[in-house]
């Protein structure tokens, strides 16, 4: 076990453990370098740091930013998640996260407006109760869980498949920062930009390669290694792109607690010989 996990969520966004519980759990798993990377918010970091200080653990400041990119030839823009790590002076990033939070809050209302006629009821108030009334923390996971609790679908995955994933009637794109702006804001804060889960965007292999190249050209620092469940050919393709583009690697579980019980904290892919971990650059 590597003892490094640089992609995790708390209940500040769509995980189920509090930031404090997450750090305790990471300590029990033998993790010595942990990043908390909630969606578009760094609000859990102070609470997590308090606990990490009591252990011999490095808590890395982090956030998973909802970003977007496009191919010049087509008008279509694609969602992408950029994990920001190890910010030394987070003010520039915090300023753009304020806008991202606003977009997140408004998007949740838009999704609900689309859902209401489809399901015959307005579930916005129930969703809001899941995030302590803070609308800028609402993720589609909260919306999906509420649809399950209301008996409208039987499982979270079904809520995505039937209503809120791309292409479905209540899908609303996260119209957030562009890829380059995201990377610039991270660097302005003294952090590192990581392309999250490159094989989880429903993209063709050609588009995955294009995205990794674009990310490198835009100044990105590292690519997350695909999870072990991916086919070996997929992993090889990502390894090859990382080498070609001269990128570092990052490792993270994308732990979400009981919201994704199959993902274990600290269980991360194994690095290939020659790959360099981005955490080796952390001060
Ligand atoms: P949001 O940032 O509000 O779009 O929510 C994104 C989160 O929803 C992701 O981090 C996942 O945890 C979850 N998610 C996204 N797509 C799916 C899907 N197709 N099935 C299940 N969960 C998903
Ligand atoms: Mn999530
Ligand atoms: Mn993600
Ligand atoms: Mn994530």
PDB file of C-alpha atoms and ligand atoms in Angstrom:
ATOM      1  CA  UNK A   1       0.000   0.000   0.000  1.00  0.00           C
ATOM      2  CA  UNK A   2       1.333   3.352  -1.128  1.00  0.00           C
ATOM      3  CA  UNK A   3      -0.040   5.429   1.756  1.00  0.00           C
ATOM      4  CA  UNK A   4      -1.005   8.225  -0.642  1.00  0.00           C
ATOM      5  CA  UNK A   5      -4.571   9.147  -1.638  1.00  0.00           C
ATOM      6  CA  UNK A   6      -4.988  12.434  -3.493  1.00  0.00           C
ATOM      7  CA  UNK A   7      -8.676  12.294  -4.460  1.00  0.00           C
ATOM      8  CA  UNK A   8     -11.329  11.963  -1.738  1.00  0.00           C
ATOM      9  CA  UNK A   9     -14.695  13.482  -0.834  1.00  0.00           C
ATOM     10  CA  UNK A  10     -16.327  14.439   2.463  1.00  0.00           C
ATOM     11  CA  UNK A  11     -19.926  15.308   3.293  1.00  0.00           C
ATOM     12  CA  UNK A  12     -19.132  18.933   2.499  1.00  0.00           C
ATOM     13  CA  UNK A  13     -19.865  17.725  -1.046  1.00  0.00           C
ATOM     14  CA  UNK A  14     -21.048  14.238  -2.035  1.00  0.00           C
ATOM     15  CA  UNK A  15     -19.109  11.983   0.337  1.00  0.00           C
ATOM     16  CA  UNK A  16     -20.705  10.602   3.491  1.00  0.00           C
ATOM     17  CA  UNK A  17     -17.908  11.002   6.085  1.00  0.00           C
ATOM     18  CA  UNK A  18     -17.321  14.379   7.698  1.00  0.00           C
ATOM     19  CA  UNK A  19     -13.871  15.883   6.999  1.00  0.00           C
ATOM     20  CA  UNK A  20     -12.820  14.854  10.515  1.00  0.00           C
ATOM     21  CA  UNK A  21     -14.111  11.277  10.094  1.00  0.00           C
ATOM     22  CA  UNK A  22     -12.341  11.057   6.734  1.00  0.00           C
ATOM     23  CA  UNK A  23      -8.966  11.890   8.310  1.00  0.00           C
ATOM     24  CA  UNK A  24      -9.485   9.386  11.130  1.00  0.00           C
ATOM     25  CA  UNK A  25     -10.406   6.713   8.569  1.00  0.00           C
ATOM     26  CA  UNK A  26      -7.370   7.572   6.417  1.00  0.00           C
ATOM     27  CA  UNK A  27      -5.095   7.252   9.458  1.00  0.00           C
ATOM     28  CA  UNK A  28      -6.520   3.795  10.175  1.00  0.00           C
ATOM     29  CA  UNK A  29      -5.763   2.800   6.575  1.00  0.00           C
ATOM     30  CA  UNK A  30      -2.117   3.848   6.956  1.00  0.00           C
ATOM     31  CA  UNK A  31      -2.392   6.883   4.676  1.00  0.00           C
ATOM     32  CA  UNK A  32       0.371   9.432   5.320  1.00  0.00           C
ATOM     33  CA  UNK A  33      -0.411  11.854   2.464  1.00  0.00           C
ATOM     34  CA  UNK A  34      -4.098  12.673   2.012  1.00  0.00           C
ATOM     35  CA  UNK A  35      -5.849  15.266  -0.138  1.00  0.00           C
ATOM     36  CA  UNK A  36      -9.459  16.260   0.495  1.00  0.00           C
ATOM     37  CA  UNK A  37     -10.874  17.203  -2.918  1.00  0.00           C
ATOM     38  CA  UNK A  38     -14.546  18.105  -2.610  1.00  0.00           C
ATOM     39  CA  UNK A  39     -16.470  19.400  -5.647  1.00  0.00           C
ATOM     40  CA  UNK A  40     -15.774  23.130  -6.187  1.00  0.00           C
ATOM     41  CA  UNK A  41     -15.239  23.807  -2.486  1.00  0.00           C
ATOM     42  CA  UNK A  42     -12.345  23.949  -0.058  1.00  0.00           C
ATOM     43  CA  UNK A  43     -14.649  24.437   2.934  1.00  0.00           C
ATOM     44  CA  UNK A  44     -13.805  21.091   4.560  1.00  0.00           C
ATOM     45  CA  UNK A  45     -10.057  21.597   4.694  1.00  0.00           C
ATOM     46  CA  UNK A  46      -9.766  23.483   7.980  1.00  0.00           C
ATOM     47  CA  UNK A  47     -11.754  20.809   9.850  1.00  0.00           C
ATOM     48  CA  UNK A  48      -9.690  18.026   8.267  1.00  0.00           C
ATOM     49  CA  UNK A  49      -6.409  19.798   9.043  1.00  0.00           C
ATOM     50  CA  UNK A  50      -7.256  20.005  12.747  1.00  0.00           C
ATOM     51  CA  UNK A  51      -7.432  16.209  12.951  1.00  0.00           C
ATOM     52  CA  UNK A  52      -4.477  15.553  10.610  1.00  0.00           C
ATOM     53  CA  UNK A  53      -2.283  17.738  12.842  1.00  0.00           C
ATOM     54  CA  UNK A  54      -2.822  15.262  15.665  1.00  0.00           C
ATOM     55  CA  UNK A  55      -1.506  12.447  13.483  1.00  0.00           C
ATOM     56  CA  UNK A  56       1.752  12.172  11.581  1.00  0.00           C
ATOM     57  CA  UNK A  57      -0.164  12.847   8.367  1.00  0.00           C
ATOM     58  CA  UNK A  58       0.292  15.365   5.579  1.00  0.00           C
ATOM     59  CA  UNK A  59      -3.076  16.862   4.702  1.00  0.00           C
ATOM     60  CA  UNK A  60      -2.828  18.335   1.208  1.00  0.00           C
ATOM     61  CA  UNK A  61      -5.206  21.164   0.340  1.00  0.00           C
ATOM     62  CA  UNK A  62      -7.362  20.153  -2.593  1.00  0.00           C
ATOM     63  CA  UNK A  63     -10.520  20.709  -4.604  1.00  0.00           C
ATOM     64  CA  UNK A  64     -12.096  18.995  -7.624  1.00  0.00           C
ATOM     65  CA  UNK A  65     -13.067  21.703 -10.095  1.00  0.00           C
ATOM     66  CA  UNK A  66     -15.933  21.274 -12.592  1.00  0.00           C
ATOM     67  CA  UNK A  67     -14.334  22.476 -15.791  1.00  0.00           C
ATOM     68  CA  UNK A  68     -14.934  22.171 -19.536  1.00  0.00           C
ATOM     69  CA  UNK A  69     -13.035  21.894 -22.814  1.00  0.00           C
ATOM     70  CA  UNK A  70     -13.879  21.761 -26.497  1.00  0.00           C
ATOM     71  CA  UNK A  71     -12.373  20.636 -29.785  1.00  0.00           C
ATOM     72  CA  UNK A  72     -11.833  23.608 -32.083  1.00  0.00           C
ATOM     73  CA  UNK A  73     -13.372  21.747 -35.036  1.00  0.00           C
ATOM     74  CA  UNK A  74     -16.718  21.224 -33.283  1.00  0.00           C
ATOM     75  CA  UNK A  75     -18.886  23.477 -31.183  1.00  0.00           C
ATOM     76  CA  UNK A  76     -19.491  20.815 -28.553  1.00  0.00           C
ATOM     77  CA  UNK A  77     -17.980  21.343 -25.135  1.00  0.00           C
ATOM     78  CA  UNK A  78     -17.204  18.485 -22.811  1.00  0.00           C
ATOM     79  CA  UNK A  79     -17.152  18.325 -19.013  1.00  0.00           C
ATOM     80  CA  UNK A  80     -13.881  17.565 -17.281  1.00  0.00           C
ATOM     81  CA  UNK A  81     -12.839  17.454 -13.629  1.00  0.00           C
ATOM     82  CA  UNK A  82      -9.562  19.054 -12.623  1.00  0.00           C
ATOM     83  CA  UNK A  83      -8.167  18.222  -9.198  1.00  0.00           C
ATOM     84  CA  UNK A  84      -6.184  21.096  -7.701  1.00  0.00           C
ATOM     85  CA  UNK A  85      -3.567  20.097  -5.127  1.00  0.00           C
ATOM     86  CA  UNK A  86      -1.269  21.700  -2.593  1.00  0.00           C
ATOM     87  CA  UNK A  87      -2.209  25.373  -2.892  1.00  0.00           C
ATOM     88  CA  UNK A  88       0.332  27.566  -1.118  1.00  0.00           C
ATOM     89  CA  UNK A  89      -1.745  30.788  -1.226  1.00  0.00           C
ATOM     90  CA  UNK A  90      -5.306  29.799  -2.177  1.00  0.00           C
ATOM     91  CA  UNK A  91      -6.830  33.287  -2.598  1.00  0.00           C
ATOM     92  CA  UNK A  92      -6.932  33.348  -6.446  1.00  0.00           C
ATOM     93  CA  UNK A  93      -8.527  29.931  -6.535  1.00  0.00           C
ATOM     94  CA  UNK A  94     -11.002  30.767  -3.762  1.00  0.00           C
ATOM     95  CA  UNK A  95     -12.171  33.742  -5.838  1.00  0.00           C
ATOM     96  CA  UNK A  96     -13.036  31.572  -8.848  1.00  0.00           C
ATOM     97  CA  UNK A  97     -14.583  28.901  -6.617  1.00  0.00           C
ATOM     98  CA  UNK A  98     -17.017  31.559  -5.418  1.00  0.00           C
ATOM     99  CA  UNK A  99     -18.304  31.783  -9.019  1.00  0.00           C
ATOM    100  CA  UNK A 100     -18.336  28.008  -9.381  1.00  0.00           C
ATOM    101  CA  UNK A 101     -20.454  27.712  -6.235  1.00  0.00           C
ATOM    102  CA  UNK A 102     -22.937  30.220  -7.640  1.00  0.00           C
ATOM    103  CA  UNK A 103     -23.174  28.183 -10.859  1.00  0.00           C
ATOM    104  CA  UNK A 104     -23.655  24.995  -8.808  1.00  0.00           C
ATOM    105  CA  UNK A 105     -26.512  26.552  -6.798  1.00  0.00           C
ATOM    106  CA  UNK A 106     -28.290  27.876  -9.892  1.00  0.00           C
ATOM    107  CA  UNK A 107     -27.824  24.609 -11.770  1.00  0.00           C
ATOM    108  CA  UNK A 108     -29.474  22.640  -8.948  1.00  0.00           C
ATOM    109  CA  UNK A 109     -32.546  24.870  -9.260  1.00  0.00           C
ATOM    110  CA  UNK A 110     -32.567  24.418 -13.046  1.00  0.00           C
ATOM    111  CA  UNK A 111     -32.362  20.637 -12.691  1.00  0.00           C
ATOM    112  CA  UNK A 112     -35.297  20.707 -10.277  1.00  0.00           C
ATOM    113  CA  UNK A 113     -37.328  22.880 -12.634  1.00  0.00           C
ATOM    114  CA  UNK A 114     -36.805  20.259 -15.348  1.00  0.00           C
ATOM    115  CA  UNK A 115     -37.520  17.364 -12.984  1.00  0.00           C
ATOM    116  CA  UNK A 116     -40.777  18.682 -11.530  1.00  0.00           C
ATOM    117  CA  UNK A 117     -43.013  18.012 -14.567  1.00  0.00           C
ATOM    118  CA  UNK A 118     -41.261  14.669 -15.178  1.00  0.00           C
ATOM    119  CA  UNK A 119     -41.847  13.282 -11.692  1.00  0.00           C
ATOM    120  CA  UNK A 120     -44.959  15.237 -10.705  1.00  0.00           C
ATOM    121  CA  UNK A 121     -43.441  16.917  -7.643  1.00  0.00           C
ATOM    122  CA  UNK A 122     -40.909  19.531  -6.605  1.00  0.00           C
ATOM    123  CA  UNK A 123     -38.122  17.935  -4.544  1.00  0.00           C
ATOM    124  CA  UNK A 124     -35.891  21.021  -4.212  1.00  0.00           C
ATOM    125  CA  UNK A 125     -36.603  21.531  -0.503  1.00  0.00           C
ATOM    126  CA  UNK A 126     -35.711  17.897   0.252  1.00  0.00           C
ATOM    127  CA  UNK A 127     -32.455  18.205  -1.666  1.00  0.00           C
ATOM    128  CA  UNK A 128     -31.586  21.409   0.186  1.00  0.00           C
ATOM    129  CA  UNK A 129     -32.071  19.678   3.532  1.00  0.00           C
ATOM    130  CA  UNK A 130     -29.232  17.295   2.578  1.00  0.00           C
ATOM    131  CA  UNK A 131     -26.688  20.124   2.425  1.00  0.00           C
ATOM    132  CA  UNK A 132     -27.650  22.075   5.552  1.00  0.00           C
ATOM    133  CA  UNK A 133     -29.534  24.559   3.366  1.00  0.00           C
ATOM    134  CA  UNK A 134     -26.358  25.505   1.474  1.00  0.00           C
ATOM    135  CA  UNK A 135     -27.449  25.315  -2.173  1.00  0.00           C
ATOM    136  CA  UNK A 136     -23.915  25.821  -3.472  1.00  0.00           C
ATOM    137  CA  UNK A 137     -22.977  22.362  -2.145  1.00  0.00           C
ATOM    138  CA  UNK A 138     -25.662  20.446  -4.080  1.00  0.00           C
ATOM    139  CA  UNK A 139     -24.279  17.788  -6.437  1.00  0.00           C
ATOM    140  CA  UNK A 140     -26.195  15.478  -8.726  1.00  0.00           C
ATOM    141  CA  UNK A 141     -25.495  12.730  -6.167  1.00  0.00           C
ATOM    142  CA  UNK A 142     -27.702  14.609  -3.663  1.00  0.00           C
ATOM    143  CA  UNK A 143     -30.420  14.941  -6.295  1.00  0.00           C
ATOM    144  CA  UNK A 144     -30.158  11.242  -7.192  1.00  0.00           C
ATOM    145  CA  UNK A 145     -30.339  10.182  -3.523  1.00  0.00           C
ATOM    146  CA  UNK A 146     -33.422  12.321  -3.004  1.00  0.00           C
ATOM    147  CA  UNK A 147     -35.092  10.681  -6.022  1.00  0.00           C
ATOM    148  CA  UNK A 148     -34.376   7.292  -4.392  1.00  0.00           C
ATOM    149  CA  UNK A 149     -35.721   8.393  -0.995  1.00  0.00           C
ATOM    150  CA  UNK A 150     -38.919   9.661  -2.638  1.00  0.00           C
ATOM    151  CA  UNK A 151     -39.396   6.250  -4.250  1.00  0.00           C
ATOM    152  CA  UNK A 152     -39.209   7.727  -7.753  1.00  0.00           C
ATOM    153  CA  UNK A 153     -36.313   5.427  -8.688  1.00  0.00           C
ATOM    154  CA  UNK A 154     -34.913   2.438  -6.808  1.00  0.00           C
ATOM    155  CA  UNK A 155     -31.191   3.187  -7.030  1.00  0.00           C
ATOM    156  CA  UNK A 156     -28.902   6.215  -7.412  1.00  0.00           C
ATOM    157  CA  UNK A 157     -27.552   4.899 -10.702  1.00  0.00           C
ATOM    158  CA  UNK A 158     -31.107   4.678 -12.020  1.00  0.00           C
ATOM    159  CA  UNK A 159     -31.666   8.363 -11.207  1.00  0.00           C
ATOM    160  CA  UNK A 160     -28.666   9.258 -13.357  1.00  0.00           C
ATOM    161  CA  UNK A 161     -29.632   6.879 -16.152  1.00  0.00           C
ATOM    162  CA  UNK A 162     -33.268   7.960 -16.270  1.00  0.00           C
ATOM    163  CA  UNK A 163     -33.121  11.696 -15.536  1.00  0.00           C
ATOM    164  CA  UNK A 164     -29.905  13.566 -14.801  1.00  0.00           C
ATOM    165  CA  UNK A 165     -26.995  12.215 -16.788  1.00  0.00           C
ATOM    166  CA  UNK A 166     -25.934  13.794 -20.060  1.00  0.00           C
ATOM    167  CA  UNK A 167     -28.535  13.303 -22.751  1.00  0.00           C
ATOM    168  CA  UNK A 168     -31.419  12.834 -20.297  1.00  0.00           C
ATOM    169  CA  UNK A 169     -34.300  15.289 -19.881  1.00  0.00           C
ATOM    170  CA  UNK A 170     -33.227  16.836 -16.585  1.00  0.00           C
ATOM    171  CA  UNK A 171     -29.527  17.080 -17.449  1.00  0.00           C
ATOM    172  CA  UNK A 172     -28.048  20.518 -17.040  1.00  0.00           C
ATOM    173  CA  UNK A 173     -24.455  21.046 -18.068  1.00  0.00           C
ATOM    174  CA  UNK A 174     -22.137  22.594 -15.489  1.00  0.00           C
ATOM    175  CA  UNK A 175     -21.196  25.743 -17.374  1.00  0.00           C
ATOM    176  CA  UNK A 176     -18.082  26.460 -15.356  1.00  0.00           C
ATOM    177  CA  UNK A 177     -14.501  27.543 -15.929  1.00  0.00           C
ATOM    178  CA  UNK A 178     -12.644  26.582 -19.075  1.00  0.00           C
ATOM    179  CA  UNK A 179      -9.702  24.196 -18.871  1.00  0.00           C
ATOM    180  CA  UNK A 180      -7.028  26.848 -19.334  1.00  0.00           C
ATOM    181  CA  UNK A 181      -8.613  29.287 -16.875  1.00  0.00           C
ATOM    182  CA  UNK A 182      -8.842  26.483 -14.338  1.00  0.00           C
ATOM    183  CA  UNK A 183      -5.172  25.560 -14.662  1.00  0.00           C
ATOM    184  CA  UNK A 184      -4.151  29.227 -14.497  1.00  0.00           C
ATOM    185  CA  UNK A 185      -6.141  29.822 -11.315  1.00  0.00           C
ATOM    186  CA  UNK A 186      -4.568  26.748  -9.707  1.00  0.00           C
ATOM    187  CA  UNK A 187      -1.055  27.890 -10.640  1.00  0.00           C
ATOM    188  CA  UNK A 188      -1.790  31.430  -9.434  1.00  0.00           C
ATOM    189  CA  UNK A 189      -2.491  29.817  -6.049  1.00  0.00           C
ATOM    190  CA  UNK A 190       0.800  27.911  -6.110  1.00  0.00           C
ATOM    191  CA  UNK A 191      -0.925  24.559  -6.645  1.00  0.00           C
ATOM    192  CA  UNK A 192      -0.702  21.667  -9.110  1.00  0.00           C
ATOM    193  CA  UNK A 193      -3.358  20.823 -11.721  1.00  0.00           C
ATOM    194  CA  UNK A 194      -4.333  17.161 -12.119  1.00  0.00           C
ATOM    195  CA  UNK A 195      -6.565  15.726 -14.831  1.00  0.00           C
ATOM    196  CA  UNK A 196      -9.017  13.594 -12.825  1.00  0.00           C
ATOM    197  CA  UNK A 197     -10.142  10.108 -13.915  1.00  0.00           C
ATOM    198  CA  UNK A 198      -9.321  10.506 -17.653  1.00  0.00           C
ATOM    199  CA  UNK A 199     -11.209   7.338 -18.574  1.00  0.00           C
ATOM    200  CA  UNK A 200     -14.494   8.315 -16.878  1.00  0.00           C
ATOM    201  CA  UNK A 201     -15.888  10.871 -19.313  1.00  0.00           C
ATOM    202  CA  UNK A 202     -17.594   8.611 -21.830  1.00  0.00           C
ATOM    203  CA  UNK A 203     -15.135   9.781 -24.476  1.00  0.00           C
ATOM    204  CA  UNK A 204     -13.750   7.823 -27.417  1.00  0.00           C
ATOM    205  CA  UNK A 205     -10.096   6.771 -27.133  1.00  0.00           C
ATOM    206  CA  UNK A 206      -9.248   9.454 -29.688  1.00  0.00           C
ATOM    207  CA  UNK A 207     -10.897  12.121 -27.554  1.00  0.00           C
ATOM    208  CA  UNK A 208      -9.189  10.879 -24.380  1.00  0.00           C
ATOM    209  CA  UNK A 209      -5.833  11.231 -26.129  1.00  0.00           C
ATOM    210  CA  UNK A 210      -6.806  14.658 -27.433  1.00  0.00           C
ATOM    211  CA  UNK A 211      -7.879  15.743 -23.938  1.00  0.00           C
ATOM    212  CA  UNK A 212      -4.593  14.626 -22.344  1.00  0.00           C
ATOM    213  CA  UNK A 213      -2.627  16.460 -25.017  1.00  0.00           C
ATOM    214  CA  UNK A 214      -4.738  19.603 -24.612  1.00  0.00           C
ATOM    215  CA  UNK A 215      -4.344  19.409 -20.835  1.00  0.00           C
ATOM    216  CA  UNK A 216      -0.545  19.229 -21.188  1.00  0.00           C
ATOM    217  CA  UNK A 217      -0.485  22.101 -23.699  1.00  0.00           C
ATOM    218  CA  UNK A 218      -2.645  24.167 -21.333  1.00  0.00           C
ATOM    219  CA  UNK A 219      -0.023  23.812 -18.613  1.00  0.00           C
ATOM    220  CA  UNK A 220      -1.480  20.878 -16.673  1.00  0.00           C
ATOM    221  CA  UNK A 221       0.894  19.039 -14.341  1.00  0.00           C
ATOM    222  CA  UNK A 222      -0.282  15.465 -13.792  1.00  0.00           C
ATOM    223  CA  UNK A 223      -2.815  12.842 -14.849  1.00  0.00           C
ATOM    224  CA  UNK A 224      -4.610  10.527 -12.452  1.00  0.00           C
ATOM    225  CA  UNK A 225      -3.893   6.866 -13.138  1.00  0.00           C
ATOM    226  CA  UNK A 226      -7.026   4.922 -14.212  1.00  0.00           C
ATOM    227  CA  UNK A 227      -8.545   2.568 -11.624  1.00  0.00           C
ATOM    228  CA  UNK A 228      -7.447  -1.084 -11.595  1.00  0.00           C
ATOM    229  CA  UNK A 229     -10.824  -2.201 -12.948  1.00  0.00           C
ATOM    230  CA  UNK A 230     -10.102  -0.551 -16.320  1.00  0.00           C
ATOM    231  CA  UNK A 231      -8.932  -2.889 -19.114  1.00  0.00           C
ATOM    232  CA  UNK A 232      -5.113  -3.177 -19.406  1.00  0.00           C
ATOM    233  CA  UNK A 233      -5.253  -1.646 -22.911  1.00  0.00           C
ATOM    234  CA  UNK A 234      -6.907   1.492 -21.508  1.00  0.00           C
ATOM    235  CA  UNK A 235      -4.272   1.825 -18.822  1.00  0.00           C
ATOM    236  CA  UNK A 236      -1.504   1.330 -21.400  1.00  0.00           C
ATOM    237  CA  UNK A 237      -2.947   4.069 -23.587  1.00  0.00           C
ATOM    238  CA  UNK A 238      -3.021   6.507 -20.641  1.00  0.00           C
ATOM    239  CA  UNK A 239       0.517   5.503 -19.571  1.00  0.00           C
ATOM    240  CA  UNK A 240       1.732   6.133 -23.097  1.00  0.00           C
ATOM    241  CA  UNK A 241       0.114   9.585 -23.261  1.00  0.00           C
ATOM    242  CA  UNK A 242       1.564  10.521 -19.852  1.00  0.00           C
ATOM    243  CA  UNK A 243       5.044   9.580 -21.070  1.00  0.00           C
ATOM    244  CA  UNK A 244       4.642  11.291 -24.448  1.00  0.00           C
ATOM    245  CA  UNK A 245       3.417  14.530 -22.907  1.00  0.00           C
ATOM    246  CA  UNK A 246       5.995  14.515 -20.102  1.00  0.00           C
ATOM    247  CA  UNK A 247       3.342  14.650 -17.376  1.00  0.00           C
ATOM    248  CA  UNK A 248       3.594  13.555 -13.752  1.00  0.00           C
ATOM    249  CA  UNK A 249       1.066  11.117 -12.298  1.00  0.00           C
ATOM    250  CA  UNK A 250      -1.370  11.403  -9.435  1.00  0.00           C
ATOM    251  CA  UNK A 251      -3.101   8.614  -7.529  1.00  0.00           C
ATOM    252  CA  UNK A 252      -6.485   8.866  -5.860  1.00  0.00           C
ATOM    253  CA  UNK A 253      -9.336   6.561  -4.954  1.00  0.00           C
ATOM    254  CA  UNK A 254     -12.196   9.077  -5.514  1.00  0.00           C
ATOM    255  CA  UNK A 255     -13.544   7.828  -2.187  1.00  0.00           C
ATOM    256  CA  UNK A 256     -17.183   8.890  -1.507  1.00  0.00           C
ATOM    257  CA  UNK A 257     -17.927   6.845   1.652  1.00  0.00           C
ATOM    258  CA  UNK A 258     -21.226   4.946   1.609  1.00  0.00           C
ATOM    259  CA  UNK A 259     -22.386   6.812  -1.495  1.00  0.00           C
ATOM    260  CA  UNK A 260     -19.995   4.556  -3.455  1.00  0.00           C
ATOM    261  CA  UNK A 261     -19.369   1.629  -1.124  1.00  0.00           C
ATOM    262  CA  UNK A 262     -17.288  -0.250  -3.674  1.00  0.00           C
ATOM    263  CA  UNK A 263     -14.512   2.376  -3.517  1.00  0.00           C
ATOM    264  CA  UNK A 264     -12.012   1.940  -0.690  1.00  0.00           C
ATOM    265  CA  UNK A 265     -10.094   4.816   0.820  1.00  0.00           C
ATOM    266  CA  UNK A 266      -6.369   4.466   0.015  1.00  0.00           C
ATOM    267  CA  UNK A 267      -6.848   1.827  -2.654  1.00  0.00           C
ATOM    268  CA  UNK A 268      -5.064   3.428  -5.595  1.00  0.00           C
ATOM    269  CA  UNK A 269      -3.558   2.203  -8.875  1.00  0.00           C
ATOM    270  CA  UNK A 270       0.055   1.056  -8.997  1.00  0.00           C
ATOM    271  CA  UNK A 271       2.557   3.301 -10.764  1.00  0.00           C
ATOM    272  CA  UNK A 272       4.534   2.077 -13.722  1.00  0.00           C
ATOM    273  CA  UNK A 273       8.348   2.191 -13.697  1.00  0.00           C
ATOM    274  CA  UNK A 274       9.537   5.641 -14.748  1.00  0.00           C
ATOM    275  CA  UNK A 275       6.387   7.482 -13.662  1.00  0.00           C
ATOM    276  CA  UNK A 276       6.880  10.327 -11.193  1.00  0.00           C
ATOM    277  CA  UNK A 277       4.298  11.079  -8.514  1.00  0.00           C
ATOM    278  CA  UNK A 278       3.144  14.695  -8.353  1.00  0.00           C
ATOM    279  CA  UNK A 279       3.304  14.514  -4.525  1.00  0.00           C
ATOM    280  CA  UNK A 280       7.086  14.358  -4.777  1.00  0.00           C
ATOM    281  CA  UNK A 281       6.928  18.054  -5.751  1.00  0.00           C
ATOM    282  CA  UNK A 282       4.911  19.060  -2.666  1.00  0.00           C
ATOM    283  CA  UNK A 283       6.725  21.177  -0.120  1.00  0.00           C
TER     284      UNK A 283
HETATM  285  P1  LIG B   1     -22.020  17.157 -10.225  1.00  0.00           P
HETATM  286  O1  LIG B   1     -20.668  17.749  -9.918  1.00  0.00           O
HETATM  287  O2  LIG B   1     -23.118  17.858  -9.499  1.00  0.00           O
HETATM  288  O3  LIG B   1     -22.268  17.043 -11.699  1.00  0.00           O
HETATM  289  O4  LIG B   1     -22.025  15.719  -9.637  1.00  0.00           O
HETATM  290  C1  LIG B   1     -21.026  14.872 -10.054  1.00  0.00           C
HETATM  291  C2  LIG B   1     -20.985  13.639  -9.183  1.00  0.00           C
HETATM  292  O5  LIG B   1     -22.079  12.797  -9.472  1.00  0.00           O
HETATM  293  C3  LIG B   1     -19.755  12.842  -9.526  1.00  0.00           C
HETATM  294  O6  LIG B   1     -18.661  13.244  -8.738  1.00  0.00           O
HETATM  295  C4  LIG B   1     -20.155  11.460  -9.167  1.00  0.00           C
HETATM  296  O7  LIG B   1     -19.979  11.294  -7.782  1.00  0.00           O
HETATM  297  C5  LIG B   1     -21.636  11.445  -9.490  1.00  0.00           C
HETATM  298  N1  LIG B   1     -21.935  10.927 -10.846  1.00  0.00           N
HETATM  299  C6  LIG B   1     -21.710  11.542 -12.021  1.00  0.00           C
HETATM  300  N2  LIG B   1     -22.132  10.812 -13.053  1.00  0.00           N
HETATM  301  C7  LIG B   1     -22.657   9.687 -12.531  1.00  0.00           C
HETATM  302  C8  LIG B   1     -23.281   8.530 -13.077  1.00  0.00           C
HETATM  303  N3  LIG B   1     -23.463   8.383 -14.397  1.00  0.00           N
HETATM  304  N4  LIG B   1     -23.678   7.607 -12.199  1.00  0.00           N
HETATM  305  C9  LIG B   1     -23.529   7.741 -10.865  1.00  0.00           C
HETATM  306  N5  LIG B   1     -22.948   8.806 -10.293  1.00  0.00           N
HETATM  307  C10 LIG B   1     -22.520   9.767 -11.112  1.00  0.00           C
HETATM  308 MN1  LIG B   2     -18.626  13.065  -6.602  1.00  0.00          MN
HETATM  309 MN1  LIG B   3     -14.893  13.600 -10.700  1.00  0.00          MN
HETATM  310 MN1  LIG B   4     -14.162  13.005  -7.274  1.00  0.00          MN
END
